[in-house]
Tab-separated table of C-alpha atoms in Angstrom:
chain	number	residue	atom	x	y	z
A	840	ASP	CA	16.973	2.708	56.096
A	841	ALA	CA	16.950	-1.877	56.626
A	842	MET	CA	13.369	-2.765	57.416
A	843	VAL	CA	10.193	-5.182	56.641
A	844	ILE	CA	8.498	-4.517	52.977
A	845	GLN	CA	4.837	-6.386	52.745
A	846	ASN	CA	2.991	-5.852	50.324
A	847	PRO	CA	0.278	-5.100	49.392
A	848	ARG	CA	-1.134	-3.059	51.982
A	849	TYR	CA	-4.539	-3.672	51.293
A	850	GLN	CA	-5.519	-7.021	49.393
A	851	VAL	CA	-9.549	-7.588	48.372
A	852	THR	CA	-9.931	-11.147	46.960
A	853	GLN	CA	-13.738	-12.914	47.173
A	854	PHE	CA	-14.430	-16.464	48.578
A	855	GLY	CA	-11.804	-19.333	47.617
A	856	LYS	CA	-10.110	-17.027	45.424
A	857	PRO	CA	-6.398	-18.048	46.093
A	858	VAL	CA	-4.422	-15.063	47.102
A	859	THR	CA	-0.707	-14.503	47.994
A	860	LEU	CA	1.002	-11.746	50.427
A	861	SER	CA	4.551	-11.004	50.649
A	862	CYS	CA	7.291	-9.894	52.302
A	863	SER	CA	10.284	-8.954	52.246
A	864	GLN	CA	13.264	-7.975	54.152
A	865	THR	CA	16.593	-5.699	54.112
A	866	LEU	CA	17.321	-6.924	58.354
A	867	ASN	CA	19.419	-9.951	57.234
A	868	HIS	CA	17.539	-11.554	59.787
A	869	ASN	CA	17.662	-15.361	59.498
A	870	VAL	CA	13.957	-15.624	61.386
A	871	MET	CA	10.620	-14.463	59.190
A	872	TYR	CA	7.452	-14.725	60.487
A	873	TRP	CA	3.543	-15.064	59.612
A	874	TYR	CA	0.717	-13.484	61.809
A	875	GLN	CA	-2.862	-12.925	61.869
A	876	GLN	CA	-4.301	-10.707	63.275
A	877	LYS	CA	-7.873	-9.590	63.952
A	878	SER	CA	-9.479	-7.058	65.359
A	879	SER	CA	-8.719	-6.412	69.479
A	880	GLN	CA	-7.338	-9.627	69.530
A	881	ALA	CA	-3.255	-11.199	70.040
A	882	PRO	CA	-1.500	-11.902	67.307
A	883	LYS	CA	-1.158	-15.296	66.092
A	884	LEU	CA	1.779	-16.575	65.089
A	885	LEU	CA	0.671	-19.094	61.777
A	886	PHE	CA	4.052	-20.464	60.908
A	887	HIS	CA	7.720	-19.735	61.027
A	888	TYR	CA	11.477	-20.560	59.353
A	889	TYR	CA	14.634	-20.234	60.865
A	890	ASP	CA	16.591	-19.929	57.484
A	891	LYS	CA	15.364	-22.661	55.658
A	892	ASP	CA	13.797	-24.904	58.370
A	893	PHE	CA	9.733	-24.253	58.178
A	894	ASN	CA	8.352	-24.524	61.287
A	895	ASN	CA	4.202	-24.755	61.282
A	896	GLU	CA	2.122	-24.305	64.305
A	897	ALA	CA	-0.318	-26.492	65.510
A	898	ASP	CA	-3.244	-25.041	64.874
A	899	THR	CA	-2.694	-23.654	61.578
A	900	PRO	CA	-4.648	-24.607	59.192
A	901	ASP	CA	-3.750	-26.072	55.786
A	902	ASN	CA	-5.515	-23.795	53.499
A	903	PHE	CA	-2.152	-21.666	54.937
A	904	GLN	CA	1.048	-22.249	53.169
A	905	SER	CA	4.487	-20.464	52.849
A	906	ARG	CA	7.634	-20.523	50.193
A	907	ARG	CA	10.718	-18.585	51.507
A	908	PRO	CA	12.869	-18.589	48.278
A	909	ASN	CA	15.531	-16.672	49.974
A	910	THR	CA	16.406	-14.951	52.752
A	911	SER	CA	15.353	-12.001	51.957
A	912	PHE	CA	11.596	-12.905	51.017
A	913	CYS	CA	8.919	-15.085	52.642
A	914	PHE	CA	5.552	-15.434	50.919
A	915	LEU	CA	2.312	-16.281	52.522
A	916	ASP	CA	-0.955	-18.433	50.710
A	917	ILE	CA	-4.312	-18.596	51.171
A	918	ARG	CA	-5.575	-21.547	49.035
A	919	SER	CA	-9.315	-20.549	49.665
A	920	PRO	CA	-9.824	-18.210	51.766
A	921	GLY	CA	-13.139	-17.833	53.531
A	922	LEU	CA	-15.283	-14.805	55.310
A	923	GLY	CA	-13.111	-16.130	58.382
A	924	ASP	CA	-9.546	-15.471	57.545
A	925	ALA	CA	-10.157	-11.576	56.546
A	926	ALA	CA	-7.716	-10.056	58.731
A	927	MET	CA	-4.626	-8.117	59.305
A	928	TYR	CA	-1.530	-10.356	57.928
A	929	LEU	CA	1.815	-9.066	59.444
A	930	CYS	CA	5.474	-10.745	58.548
A	931	ALA	CA	8.255	-10.049	61.432
A	932	THR	CA	11.196	-11.374	60.960
A	933	SER	CA	14.198	-12.029	64.389
A	934	ARG	CA	17.893	-12.518	64.145
A	935	ALA	CA	17.571	-15.889	66.581
A	936	THR	CA	13.829	-17.252	67.954
A	937	SER	CA	15.369	-17.215	71.806
A	938	GLY	CA	18.147	-15.758	73.257
A	939	THR	CA	18.442	-13.000	75.925
A	940	SER	CA	20.586	-10.866	73.473
A	941	GLY	CA	17.976	-9.247	71.766
A	942	ASP	CA	18.538	-11.496	69.223
A	943	ASN	CA	14.889	-12.539	69.458
A	944	GLU	CA	13.752	-9.267	68.727
A	945	GLN	CA	11.025	-9.273	66.588
A	946	PHE	CA	10.567	-6.683	63.885
A	947	PHE	CA	6.873	-6.171	62.268
A	948	GLY	CA	6.339	-4.912	58.289
A	949	PRO	CA	3.594	-3.033	58.204
A	950	GLY	CA	0.838	-5.143	57.476
A	951	THR	CA	-1.581	-6.928	54.702
A	952	ARG	CA	-5.210	-5.776	55.471
A	953	LEU	CA	-6.927	-8.343	53.829
A	954	THR	CA	-11.014	-8.541	53.163
A	955	VAL	CA	-12.807	-11.180	51.914
A	956	LEU	CA	-16.007	-10.752	49.548
B	182	GLN	CA	-0.960	-23.987	77.988
B	183	LYS	CA	0.796	-20.652	77.984
B	184	GLU	CA	-0.382	-17.782	78.382
B	185	VAL	CA	0.264	-14.093	78.574
B	186	GLU	CA	-2.429	-11.908	81.093
B	187	GLN	CA	-3.371	-8.320	79.605
B	188	ASN	CA	-6.437	-6.040	81.306
B	189	SER	CA	-7.831	-4.827	77.986
B	190	GLY	CA	-8.663	-1.373	79.696
B	191	PRO	CA	-9.022	1.792	78.383
B	192	LEU	CA	-6.714	3.098	80.863
B	193	SER	CA	-7.329	6.569	81.280
B	194	VAL	CA	-4.548	8.943	81.627
B	195	PRO	CA	-4.546	13.070	81.029
B	196	GLU	CA	-1.486	14.602	80.080
B	197	GLY	CA	1.219	14.638	81.807
B	198	ALA	CA	0.634	11.834	84.047
B	199	ILE	CA	1.944	8.316	84.478
B	200	ALA	CA	0.607	5.274	82.567
B	201	SER	CA	1.242	2.132	84.496
B	202	LEU	CA	0.527	-0.670	82.446
B	203	ASN	CA	1.188	-4.361	83.755
B	204	CYS	CA	1.297	-8.027	82.406
B	205	THR	CA	1.531	-11.237	83.537
B	206	TYR	CA	2.852	-14.421	82.117
B	207	SER	CA	2.369	-18.183	83.159
B	208	ASP	CA	5.731	-20.270	81.632
B	209	ARG	CA	8.145	-19.513	85.124
B	210	VAL	CA	10.773	-21.024	82.964
B	211	SER	CA	10.558	-17.522	80.362
B	212	GLN	CA	13.840	-15.386	79.778
B	213	SER	CA	12.839	-12.854	77.661
B	214	PHE	CA	9.757	-10.022	77.269
B	215	PHE	CA	8.792	-7.499	75.176
B	216	TRP	CA	6.762	-4.345	74.968
B	217	TYR	CA	4.666	-3.152	71.546
B	218	ARG	CA	2.518	-0.729	70.503
B	219	GLN	CA	0.380	-0.471	68.433
B	220	TYR	CA	-1.664	1.704	66.542
B	221	SER	CA	-5.375	1.731	65.898
B	222	GLY	CA	-5.325	0.413	61.787
B	223	LYS	CA	-0.648	-0.175	62.026
B	224	SER	CA	1.336	-3.104	62.799
B	225	PRO	CA	3.644	-3.613	66.114
B	226	GLU	CA	6.485	-1.835	66.995
B	227	LEU	CA	9.222	-2.632	69.590
B	228	ILE	CA	9.755	-0.254	71.991
B	229	MET	CA	11.392	-1.828	74.965
B	230	SER	CA	12.954	-5.279	75.560
B	231	ILE	CA	14.214	-6.510	78.894
B	232	TYR	CA	15.790	-9.704	79.774
B	233	SER	CA	17.124	-9.403	83.551
B	234	ASN	CA	15.117	-8.461	86.859
B	235	GLY	CA	14.051	-5.232	87.588
B	236	ASP	CA	14.112	-1.440	86.092
B	237	LYS	CA	15.013	-0.376	82.190
B	238	GLU	CA	14.632	3.051	80.749
B	239	ASP	CA	14.972	4.723	78.006
B	240	GLY	CA	13.418	8.071	77.574
B	241	ARG	CA	9.032	8.175	79.254
B	242	PHE	CA	9.629	4.631	79.036
B	243	THR	CA	10.155	3.103	82.335
B	244	ALA	CA	10.255	-0.980	81.370
B	245	GLN	CA	9.759	-3.123	84.683
B	246	LEU	CA	10.705	-7.236	85.470
B	247	ASN	CA	9.973	-9.568	88.512
B	248	LYS	CA	10.192	-13.163	87.668
B	249	ALA	CA	9.719	-13.978	91.452
B	250	SER	CA	5.988	-12.750	90.860
B	251	GLN	CA	5.953	-13.556	87.369
B	252	TYR	CA	5.313	-10.151	86.718
B	253	VAL	CA	6.300	-7.236	83.368
B	254	SER	CA	5.003	-3.254	84.144
B	255	LEU	CA	5.932	-0.794	81.927
B	256	LEU	CA	4.948	3.365	83.035
B	257	ILE	CA	5.101	5.829	80.103
B	258	ARG	CA	5.750	9.203	82.411
B	259	ASP	CA	4.996	12.685	81.197
B	260	SER	CA	1.726	10.433	78.912
B	261	GLN	CA	0.654	12.558	75.500
B	262	PRO	CA	-1.779	12.052	73.666
B	263	SER	CA	0.587	10.428	71.208
B	264	ASP	CA	0.839	7.466	73.144
B	265	SER	CA	-2.207	6.319	73.074
B	266	ALA	CA	-2.144	3.063	71.425
B	267	THR	CA	-2.268	-0.419	72.602
B	268	TYR	CA	0.275	-1.516	74.196
B	269	LEU	CA	1.588	-5.553	73.613
B	270	CYS	CA	3.019	-7.739	76.169
B	271	ALA	CA	5.167	-10.671	74.914
B	272	VAL	CA	6.899	-13.354	76.489
B	273	ASN	CA	9.082	-14.991	75.105
B	274	PRO	CA	10.980	-18.796	76.754
B	275	PRO	CA	14.438	-19.686	77.274
B	276	SER	CA	16.679	-21.309	74.653
B	277	GLY	CA	15.441	-24.344	72.000
B	278	TYR	CA	13.143	-23.722	69.085
B	279	SER	CA	10.816	-20.844	71.510
B	280	THR	CA	8.873	-17.190	69.320
B	281	LEU	CA	7.016	-15.304	70.964
B	282	THR	CA	3.732	-15.544	73.543
B	283	PHE	CA	1.251	-12.441	73.011
B	284	GLY	CA	-1.174	-10.967	75.231
B	285	LYS	CA	-4.606	-8.979	73.452
B	286	GLY	CA	-2.568	-5.962	74.376
B	287	THR	CA	-4.401	-2.934	77.411
B	288	MET	CA	-5.455	-0.057	75.219
B	289	LEU	CA	-4.165	3.382	76.791
B	290	LEU	CA	-6.174	6.943	76.367
B	291	VAL	CA	-4.525	10.098	77.052
B	292	SER	CA	-6.512	12.993	77.402
B	293	PRO	CA	-5.348	16.672	76.103
């Protein structure tokens, strides 16, 4: 089945120790998104790629970086995790970012739960 | 600033009843609307999308859109305990380089 895969599902890191989260997709979608979601809050978009075109949200801290080496894979790098970065990190994909044909439906991976000690 | 508002709940309904979840949005030119279900500790799952005014039905779920009132709702008929989850409303503005704006979600509790 076509799907969005995230690894690892659970990640524990120490304060200030860099961490990389990965996402892969077999849907062949153009767009990949990274969201941060804290308890009882809406998913917060960090950035997204439309093909190789990177789009950073204005309020995404510089501590968060992303790479998309090919269509299938996207990585989230947290350079110096702080206690406030503990959250669920969600990867999502869509064929496009806008439209009324269903191309902008976003499909989420299972998420990575990040704990910062 | 574009906003999507939902009542945080919890909305409690007995098994078999109709659950009605509501969402309002501030960007009048929004064109695409989505409902996601999120179980505790899990990721959001797309359950309905709607693009034009009126009703759209899929099984026990009906999405209703009223662009004039900037209002979108989700009805769940014959609610089951397994429907207990948080339901997120998401809105996408029209063409251009745009992304989804999510509401904070409404928690639904269906009691046996």
